[in-house]
C-alpha cells in the first residue's frame, strides 16, 4: 500500500520516500498516532484507495499474527502489510508479512523494523473494523481437504 497523502494530509509524500519513513519513525517513537490516506491494491479488500488509516505506536513491542503493521522493508521503504508468521531465527524474533491481495510473502524482517500497527480504517466517513483473520488460507484449505477425504469412497 502506498500513501498518497502525507501524515498531515500533505500531497506528494509516499510510503516509498525516505522522508515518510523518517517522519513516521519520529512520530511513532513519541507514542503519537498518525493518519494517512492510502492508495494501491496490495491490501484489498481490507484497505482500499482513499481509506484513511490510523497507525498507532506499538508501546509494548508485541506483534500478533494477523496484525496489519507499518514497517521498514529491507529496501528502506515503508510498507503496510499483514503479519502472517512470527518466528525466532538465530535468536532474533522475525516476522513474515504479505498484502491481503498478494500471492507471495514479503521477505522476513526483524521485529524491530516494525514502526506501528493499523488501529483504524475509515472509509467514506465510516469506521471499518480491523480484524485479524482466524485462519490462514493454508489452514482453511487443509480443513476442506480433510472433509473431502472423509467423503471419498474407496
PDB file of N, CA and C in Angstrom, residues 66-149:
ATOM      1  N   UNK A  66      -1.662 -11.715  12.202  1.00  0.00           N
ATOM      2  CA  UNK A  66      -2.916 -11.121  11.756  1.00  0.00           C
ATOM      3  C   UNK A  66      -2.944  -9.604  11.871  1.00  0.00           C
ATOM      4  N   UNK A  67      -2.035  -9.016  12.658  1.00  0.00           N
ATOM      5  CA  UNK A  67      -1.965  -7.554  12.759  1.00  0.00           C
ATOM      6  C   UNK A  67      -1.566  -6.973  11.407  1.00  0.00           C
ATOM      7  N   UNK A  68      -2.076  -5.785  11.113  1.00  0.00           N
ATOM      8  CA  UNK A  68      -1.627  -5.039   9.942  1.00  0.00           C
ATOM      9  C   UNK A  68      -0.643  -4.013  10.475  1.00  0.00           C
ATOM     10  N   UNK A  69       0.586  -4.048   9.966  1.00  0.00           N
ATOM     11  CA  UNK A  69       1.650  -3.218  10.528  1.00  0.00           C
ATOM     12  C   UNK A  69       2.302  -2.348   9.464  1.00  0.00           C
ATOM     13  N   UNK A  70       2.848  -1.232   9.936  1.00  0.00           N
ATOM     14  CA  UNK A  70       3.706  -0.364   9.134  1.00  0.00           C
ATOM     15  C   UNK A  70       5.126  -0.733   9.511  1.00  0.00           C
ATOM     16  N   UNK A  71       5.946  -1.082   8.522  1.00  0.00           N
ATOM     17  CA  UNK A  71       7.317  -1.481   8.825  1.00  0.00           C
ATOM     18  C   UNK A  71       8.281  -0.979   7.768  1.00  0.00           C
ATOM     19  N   UNK A  72       9.554  -0.983   8.144  1.00  0.00           N
ATOM     20  CA  UNK A  72      10.615  -0.624   7.220  1.00  0.00           C
ATOM     21  C   UNK A  72      11.077  -1.888   6.516  1.00  0.00           C
ATOM     22  N   UNK A  73      10.974  -1.882   5.189  1.00  0.00           N
ATOM     23  CA  UNK A  73      11.376  -3.050   4.415  1.00  0.00           C
ATOM     24  C   UNK A  73      12.891  -3.099   4.285  1.00  0.00           C
ATOM     25  N   UNK A  74      13.384  -4.175   3.715  1.00  0.00           N
ATOM     26  CA  UNK A  74      14.827  -4.284   3.523  1.00  0.00           C
ATOM     27  C   UNK A  74      15.327  -3.315   2.463  1.00  0.00           C
ATOM     28  N   UNK A  75      14.403  -2.693   1.715  1.00  0.00           N
ATOM     29  CA  UNK A  75      14.758  -1.699   0.701  1.00  0.00           C
ATOM     30  C   UNK A  75      14.671  -0.277   1.268  1.00  0.00           C
ATOM     31  N   UNK A  76      14.528  -0.170   2.589  1.00  0.00           N
ATOM     32  CA  UNK A  76      14.429   1.104   3.307  1.00  0.00           C
ATOM     33  C   UNK A  76      13.248   1.941   2.831  1.00  0.00           C
ATOM     34  N   UNK A  77      12.123   1.270   2.611  1.00  0.00           N
ATOM     35  CA  UNK A  77      10.865   1.942   2.318  1.00  0.00           C
ATOM     36  C   UNK A  77       9.844   1.489   3.352  1.00  0.00           C
ATOM     37  N   UNK A  78       8.782   2.253   3.504  1.00  0.00           N
ATOM     38  CA  UNK A  78       7.711   1.887   4.431  1.00  0.00           C
ATOM     39  C   UNK A  78       6.689   1.033   3.695  1.00  0.00           C
ATOM     40  N   UNK A  79       6.188   0.012   4.384  1.00  0.00           N
ATOM     41  CA  UNK A  79       5.206  -0.912   3.811  1.00  0.00           C
ATOM     42  C   UNK A  79       4.121  -1.151   4.854  1.00  0.00           C
ATOM     43  N   UNK A  80       2.884  -1.276   4.402  1.00  0.00           N
ATOM     44  CA  UNK A  80       1.780  -1.648   5.286  1.00  0.00           C
ATOM     45  C   UNK A  80       1.225  -2.973   4.778  1.00  0.00           C
ATOM     46  N   UNK A  81       1.485  -4.052   5.544  1.00  0.00           N
ATOM     47  CA  UNK A  81       1.009  -5.390   5.206  1.00  0.00           C
ATOM     48  C   UNK A  81       0.628  -6.131   6.475  1.00  0.00           C
ATOM     49  N   UNK A  82       0.035  -7.294   6.303  1.00  0.00           N
ATOM     50  CA  UNK A  82      -0.433  -8.113   7.426  1.00  0.00           C
ATOM     51  C   UNK A  82       0.642  -9.119   7.859  1.00  0.00           C
ATOM     52  N   UNK A  83       0.789  -9.290   9.166  1.00  0.00           N
ATOM     53  CA  UNK A  83       1.720 -10.276   9.720  1.00  0.00           C
ATOM     54  C   UNK A  83       1.098 -11.654   9.544  1.00  0.00           C
ATOM     55  N   UNK A  84       1.827 -12.548   8.871  1.00  0.00           N
ATOM     56  CA  UNK A  84       1.291 -13.897   8.674  1.00  0.00           C
ATOM     57  C   UNK A  84       2.070 -14.957   9.440  1.00  0.00           C
ATOM     58  N   UNK A  85       3.310 -14.621   9.842  1.00  0.00           N
ATOM     59  CA  UNK A  85       4.101 -15.603  10.580  1.00  0.00           C
ATOM     60  C   UNK A  85       5.090 -14.883  11.492  1.00  0.00           C
ATOM     61  N   UNK A  86       5.227 -15.393  12.712  1.00  0.00           N
ATOM     62  CA  UNK A  86       6.209 -14.888  13.665  1.00  0.00           C
ATOM     63  C   UNK A  86       7.065 -16.075  14.092  1.00  0.00           C
ATOM     64  N   UNK A  87       8.385 -15.902  14.031  1.00  0.00           N
ATOM     65  CA  UNK A  87       9.269 -16.990  14.428  1.00  0.00           C
ATOM     66  C   UNK A  87      10.597 -16.442  14.946  1.00  0.00           C
ATOM     67  N   UNK A  88      11.370 -17.318  15.559  1.00  0.00           N
ATOM     68  CA  UNK A  88      12.712 -16.961  16.032  1.00  0.00           C
ATOM     69  C   UNK A  88      13.731 -17.605  15.112  1.00  0.00           C
ATOM     70  N   UNK A  89      14.611 -16.763  14.567  1.00  0.00           N
ATOM     71  CA  UNK A  89      15.680 -17.246  13.705  1.00  0.00           C
ATOM     72  C   UNK A  89      16.988 -16.690  14.251  1.00  0.00           C
ATOM     73  N   UNK A  90      17.891 -17.584  14.581  1.00  0.00           N
ATOM     74  CA  UNK A  90      19.204 -17.206  15.133  1.00  0.00           C
ATOM     75  C   UNK A  90      19.041 -16.294  16.352  1.00  0.00           C
ATOM     76  N   UNK A  91      18.061 -16.601  17.185  1.00  0.00           N
ATOM     77  CA  UNK A  91      17.852 -15.845  18.418  1.00  0.00           C
ATOM     78  C   UNK A  91      17.133 -14.520  18.241  1.00  0.00           C
ATOM     79  N   UNK A  92      16.766 -14.181  17.009  1.00  0.00           N
ATOM     80  CA  UNK A  92      16.054 -12.919  16.759  1.00  0.00           C
ATOM     81  C   UNK A  92      14.615 -13.215  16.364  1.00  0.00           C
ATOM     82  N   UNK A  93      13.701 -12.395  16.885  1.00  0.00           N
ATOM     83  CA  UNK A  93      12.289 -12.531  16.540  1.00  0.00           C
ATOM     84  C   UNK A  93      12.071 -11.900  15.164  1.00  0.00           C
ATOM     85  N   UNK A  94      11.563 -12.692  14.231  1.00  0.00           N
ATOM     86  CA  UNK A  94      11.317 -12.200  12.882  1.00  0.00           C
ATOM     87  C   UNK A  94       9.844 -12.346  12.533  1.00  0.00           C
ATOM     88  N   UNK A  95       9.410 -11.525  11.583  1.00  0.00           N
ATOM     89  CA  UNK A  95       8.044 -11.628  11.094  1.00  0.00           C
ATOM     90  C   UNK A  95       8.063 -11.749   9.577  1.00  0.00           C
ATOM     91  N   UNK A  96       7.059 -12.431   9.071  1.00  0.00           N
ATOM     92  CA  UNK A  96       6.829 -12.507   7.639  1.00  0.00           C
ATOM     93  C   UNK A  96       5.479 -11.859   7.394  1.00  0.00           C
ATOM     94  N   UNK A  97       5.411 -11.003   6.392  1.00  0.00           N
ATOM     95  CA  UNK A  97       4.179 -10.282   6.076  1.00  0.00           C
ATOM     96  C   UNK A  97       3.760 -10.584   4.645  1.00  0.00           C
ATOM     97  N   UNK A  98       2.528 -10.201   4.359  1.00  0.00           N
ATOM     98  CA  UNK A  98       2.004 -10.323   2.995  1.00  0.00           C
ATOM     99  C   UNK A  98       0.818  -9.386   2.872  1.00  0.00           C
ATOM    100  N   UNK A  99       0.670  -8.767   1.716  1.00  0.00           N
ATOM    101  CA  UNK A  99      -0.522  -7.996   1.428  1.00  0.00           C
ATOM    102  C   UNK A  99      -1.695  -8.934   1.262  1.00  0.00           C
ATOM    103  N   UNK A 100      -2.883  -8.524   1.696  1.00  0.00           N
ATOM    104  CA  UNK A 100      -4.062  -9.401   1.614  1.00  0.00           C
ATOM    105  C   UNK A 100      -4.361  -9.838   0.178  1.00  0.00           C
ATOM    106  N   UNK A 101      -4.047  -8.998  -0.800  1.00  0.00           N
ATOM    107  CA  UNK A 101      -4.314  -9.337  -2.194  1.00  0.00           C
ATOM    108  C   UNK A 101      -3.097  -9.955  -2.883  1.00  0.00           C
ATOM    109  N   UNK A 102      -2.021 -10.124  -2.167  1.00  0.00           N
ATOM    110  CA  UNK A 102      -0.789 -10.658  -2.748  1.00  0.00           C
ATOM    111  C   UNK A 102      -0.780 -12.183  -2.696  1.00  0.00           C
ATOM    112  N   UNK A 103      -0.046 -12.769  -3.612  1.00  0.00           N
ATOM    113  CA  UNK A 103       0.068 -14.223  -3.641  1.00  0.00           C
ATOM    114  C   UNK A 103       1.372 -14.712  -3.028  1.00  0.00           C
ATOM    115  N   UNK A 104       2.327 -13.803  -2.824  1.00  0.00           N
ATOM    116  CA  UNK A 104       3.615 -14.187  -2.263  1.00  0.00           C
ATOM    117  C   UNK A 104       3.898 -13.416  -0.981  1.00  0.00           C
ATOM    118  N   UNK A 105       4.636 -14.068  -0.082  1.00  0.00           N
ATOM    119  CA  UNK A 105       5.052 -13.423   1.155  1.00  0.00           C
ATOM    120  C   UNK A 105       6.151 -12.411   0.876  1.00  0.00           C
ATOM    121  N   UNK A 106       6.244 -11.409   1.766  1.00  0.00           N
ATOM    122  CA  UNK A 106       7.369 -10.490   1.736  1.00  0.00           C
ATOM    123  C   UNK A 106       8.562 -11.201   2.373  1.00  0.00           C
ATOM    124  N   UNK A 107       9.744 -10.637   2.209  1.00  0.00           N
ATOM    125  CA  UNK A 107      10.928 -11.171   2.888  1.00  0.00           C
ATOM    126  C   UNK A 107      10.754 -10.982   4.387  1.00  0.00           C
ATOM    127  N   UNK A 108      11.223 -11.933   5.170  1.00  0.00           N
ATOM    128  CA  UNK A 108      11.148 -11.818   6.625  1.00  0.00           C
ATOM    129  C   UNK A 108      12.007 -10.652   7.097  1.00  0.00           C
ATOM    130  N   UNK A 109      11.528  -9.980   8.141  1.00  0.00           N
ATOM    131  CA  UNK A 109      12.273  -8.870   8.737  1.00  0.00           C
ATOM    132  C   UNK A 109      12.326  -9.070  10.242  1.00  0.00           C
ATOM    133  N   UNK A 110      13.267  -8.410  10.892  1.00  0.00           N
ATOM    134  CA  UNK A 110      13.314  -8.470  12.349  1.00  0.00           C
ATOM    135  C   UNK A 110      12.207  -7.592  12.898  1.00  0.00           C
ATOM    136  N   UNK A 111      11.685  -7.971  14.042  1.00  0.00           N
ATOM    137  CA  UNK A 111      10.534  -7.286  14.626  1.00  0.00           C
ATOM    138  C   UNK A 111      10.843  -5.819  14.956  1.00  0.00           C
ATOM    139  N   UNK A 112      12.106  -5.483  15.135  1.00  0.00           N
ATOM    140  CA  UNK A 112      12.464  -4.092  15.432  1.00  0.00           C
ATOM    141  C   UNK A 112      12.231  -3.161  14.245  1.00  0.00           C
ATOM    142  N   UNK A 113      12.009  -3.707  13.052  1.00  0.00           N
ATOM    143  CA  UNK A 113      11.698  -2.876  11.881  1.00  0.00           C
ATOM    144  C   UNK A 113      10.241  -2.420  11.851  1.00  0.00           C
ATOM    145  N   UNK A 114       9.428  -2.942  12.763  1.00  0.00           N
ATOM    146  CA  UNK A 114       8.020  -2.548  12.796  1.00  0.00           C
ATOM    147  C   UNK A 114       7.915  -1.183  13.459  1.00  0.00           C
ATOM    148  N   UNK A 115       7.242  -0.260  12.766  1.00  0.00           N
ATOM    149  CA  UNK A 115       7.085   1.098  13.271  1.00  0.00           C
ATOM    150  C   UNK A 115       5.764   1.287  14.002  1.00  0.00           C
ATOM    151  N   UNK A 116       4.701   0.641  13.531  1.00  0.00           N
ATOM    152  CA  UNK A 116       3.393   0.815  14.152  1.00  0.00           C
ATOM    153  C   UNK A 116       2.396  -0.205  13.637  1.00  0.00           C
ATOM    154  N   UNK A 117       1.189  -0.141  14.217  1.00  0.00           N
ATOM    155  CA  UNK A 117       0.121  -1.081  13.875  1.00  0.00           C
ATOM    156  C   UNK A 117      -1.100  -0.286  13.425  1.00  0.00           C
ATOM    157  N   UNK A 118      -1.800  -0.787  12.415  1.00  0.00           N
ATOM    158  CA  UNK A 118      -3.032  -0.137  11.954  1.00  0.00           C
ATOM    159  C   UNK A 118      -4.085  -0.326  13.036  1.00  0.00           C
ATOM    160  N   UNK A 119      -4.593   0.797  13.523  1.00  0.00           N
ATOM    161  CA  UNK A 119      -5.584   0.797  14.601  1.00  0.00           C
ATOM    162  C   UNK A 119      -6.992   0.945  14.050  1.00  0.00           C
ATOM    163  N   UNK A 120      -7.130   1.764  13.002  1.00  0.00           N
ATOM    164  CA  UNK A 120      -8.460   2.058  12.472  1.00  0.00           C
ATOM    165  C   UNK A 120      -8.373   2.337  10.980  1.00  0.00           C
ATOM    166  N   UNK A 121      -9.430   1.975  10.278  1.00  0.00           N
ATOM    167  CA  UNK A 121      -9.561   2.282   8.857  1.00  0.00           C
ATOM    168  C   UNK A 121     -10.889   3.008   8.691  1.00  0.00           C
ATOM    169  N   UNK A 122     -10.845   4.161   8.056  1.00  0.00           N
ATOM    170  CA  UNK A 122     -12.066   4.930   7.819  1.00  0.00           C
ATOM    171  C   UNK A 122     -12.307   5.014   6.323  1.00  0.00           C
ATOM    172  N   UNK A 123     -13.503   4.615   5.910  1.00  0.00           N
ATOM    173  CA  UNK A 123     -13.879   4.624   4.501  1.00  0.00           C
ATOM    174  C   UNK A 123     -15.190   5.375   4.349  1.00  0.00           C
ATOM    175  N   UNK A 124     -15.169   6.429   3.552  1.00  0.00           N
ATOM    176  CA  UNK A 124     -16.363   7.246   3.285  1.00  0.00           C
ATOM    177  C   UNK A 124     -17.019   7.707   4.580  1.00  0.00           C
ATOM    178  N   UNK A 125     -16.206   8.111   5.545  1.00  0.00           N
ATOM    179  CA  UNK A 125     -16.728   8.638   6.809  1.00  0.00           C
ATOM    180  C   UNK A 125     -17.136   7.589   7.827  1.00  0.00           C
ATOM    181  N   UNK A 126     -17.025   6.303   7.489  1.00  0.00           N
ATOM    182  CA  UNK A 126     -17.399   5.239   8.421  1.00  0.00           C
ATOM    183  C   UNK A 126     -16.168   4.444   8.842  1.00  0.00           C
ATOM    184  N   UNK A 127     -16.153   4.061  10.103  1.00  0.00           N
ATOM    185  CA  UNK A 127     -15.040   3.295  10.642  1.00  0.00           C
ATOM    186  C   UNK A 127     -15.179   1.825  10.244  1.00  0.00           C
ATOM    187  N   UNK A 128     -14.082   1.240   9.775  1.00  0.00           N
ATOM    188  CA  UNK A 128     -14.045  -0.165   9.377  1.00  0.00           C
ATOM    189  C   UNK A 128     -13.305  -0.929  10.473  1.00  0.00           C
ATOM    190  N   UNK A 129     -13.889  -2.010  10.944  1.00  0.00           N
ATOM    191  CA  UNK A 129     -13.259  -2.828  11.989  1.00  0.00           C
ATOM    192  C   UNK A 129     -12.006  -3.506  11.438  1.00  0.00           C
ATOM    193  N   UNK A 130     -10.902  -3.362  12.135  1.00  0.00           N
ATOM    194  CA  UNK A 130      -9.657  -4.014  11.739  1.00  0.00           C
ATOM    195  C   UNK A 130      -9.613  -5.361  12.440  1.00  0.00           C
ATOM    196  N   UNK A 131      -9.923  -6.400  11.695  1.00  0.00           N
ATOM    197  CA  UNK A 131      -9.993  -7.743  12.277  1.00  0.00           C
ATOM    198  C   UNK A 131      -8.829  -8.588  11.798  1.00  0.00           C
ATOM    199  N   UNK A 132      -8.410  -9.481  12.659  1.00  0.00           N
ATOM    200  CA  UNK A 132      -7.382 -10.444  12.282  1.00  0.00           C
ATOM    201  C   UNK A 132      -8.092 -11.692  11.770  1.00  0.00           C
ATOM    202  N   UNK A 133      -7.627 -12.242  10.662  1.00  0.00           N
ATOM    203  CA  UNK A 133      -8.241 -13.479  10.187  1.00  0.00           C
ATOM    204  C   UNK A 133      -7.954 -14.592  11.178  1.00  0.00           C
ATOM    205  N   UNK A 134      -8.936 -15.451  11.393  1.00  0.00           N
ATOM    206  CA  UNK A 134      -8.776 -16.537  12.354  1.00  0.00           C
ATOM    207  C   UNK A 134      -7.955 -17.682  11.788  1.00  0.00           C
ATOM    208  N   UNK A 135      -8.079 -17.900  10.498  1.00  0.00           N
ATOM    209  CA  UNK A 135      -7.346 -18.993   9.877  1.00  0.00           C
ATOM    210  C   UNK A 135      -6.600 -18.459   8.661  1.00  0.00           C
ATOM    211  N   UNK A 136      -5.411 -18.971   8.467  1.00  0.00           N
ATOM    212  CA  UNK A 136      -4.705 -18.644   7.235  1.00  0.00           C
ATOM    213  C   UNK A 136      -5.311 -19.469   6.118  1.00  0.00           C
ATOM    214  N   UNK A 137      -5.033 -19.088   4.919  1.00  0.00           N
ATOM    215  CA  UNK A 137      -5.577 -19.802   3.760  1.00  0.00           C
ATOM    216  C   UNK A 137      -5.146 -21.263   3.778  1.00  0.00           C
ATOM    217  N   UNK A 138      -3.912 -21.518   4.130  1.00  0.00           N
ATOM    218  CA  UNK A 138      -3.444 -22.908   4.119  1.00  0.00           C
ATOM    219  C   UNK A 138      -4.188 -23.769   5.148  1.00  0.00           C
ATOM    220  N   UNK A 139      -4.468 -23.221   6.325  1.00  0.00           N
ATOM    221  CA  UNK A 139      -5.214 -23.971   7.342  1.00  0.00           C
ATOM    222  C   UNK A 139      -6.636 -24.228   6.852  1.00  0.00           C
ATOM    223  N   UNK A 140      -7.240 -23.223   6.228  1.00  0.00           N
ATOM    224  CA  UNK A 140      -8.596 -23.362   5.701  1.00  0.00           C
ATOM    225  C   UNK A 140      -8.630 -24.449   4.616  1.00  0.00           C
ATOM    226  N   UNK A 141      -7.645 -24.434   3.707  1.00  0.00           N
ATOM    227  CA  UNK A 141      -7.599 -25.446   2.646  1.00  0.00           C
ATOM    228  C   UNK A 141      -7.379 -26.841   3.220  1.00  0.00           C
ATOM    229  N   UNK A 142      -6.541 -26.942   4.252  1.00  0.00           N
ATOM    230  CA  UNK A 142      -6.317 -28.240   4.887  1.00  0.00           C
ATOM    231  C   UNK A 142      -7.606 -28.786   5.497  1.00  0.00           C
ATOM    232  N   UNK A 143      -8.387 -27.921   6.128  1.00  0.00           N
ATOM    233  CA  UNK A 143      -9.644 -28.385   6.731  1.00  0.00           C
ATOM    234  C   UNK A 143     -10.628 -28.850   5.663  1.00  0.00           C
ATOM    235  N   UNK A 144     -10.666 -28.174   4.529  1.00  0.00           N
ATOM    236  CA  UNK A 144     -11.544 -28.596   3.429  1.00  0.00           C
ATOM    237  C   UNK A 144     -11.063 -29.936   2.884  1.00  0.00           C
ATOM    238  N   UNK A 145      -9.749 -30.086   2.716  1.00  0.00           N
ATOM    239  CA  UNK A 145      -9.192 -31.332   2.204  1.00  0.00           C
ATOM    240  C   UNK A 145      -9.547 -32.507   3.106  1.00  0.00           C
ATOM    241  N   UNK A 146      -9.472 -32.293   4.419  1.00  0.00           N
ATOM    242  CA  UNK A 146      -9.814 -33.358   5.367  1.00  0.00           C
ATOM    243  C   UNK A 146     -11.279 -33.753   5.217  1.00  0.00           C
ATOM    244  N   UNK A 147     -12.152 -32.774   5.011  1.00  0.00           N
ATOM    245  CA  UNK A 147     -13.577 -33.087   4.813  1.00  0.00           C
ATOM    246  C   UNK A 147     -13.790 -33.868   3.528  1.00  0.00           C
ATOM    247  N   UNK A 148     -13.069 -33.495   2.469  1.00  0.00           N
ATOM    248  CA  UNK A 148     -13.197 -34.208   1.201  1.00  0.00           C
ATOM    249  C   UNK A 148     -12.714 -35.640   1.336  1.00  0.00           C
ATOM    250  N   UNK A 149     -11.638 -35.849   2.068  1.00  0.00           N
ATOM    251  CA  UNK A 149     -11.132 -37.198   2.277  1.00  0.00           C
ATOM    252  C   UNK A 149     -12.145 -38.056   3.042  1.00  0.00           C
TER     253      UNK A 149
END
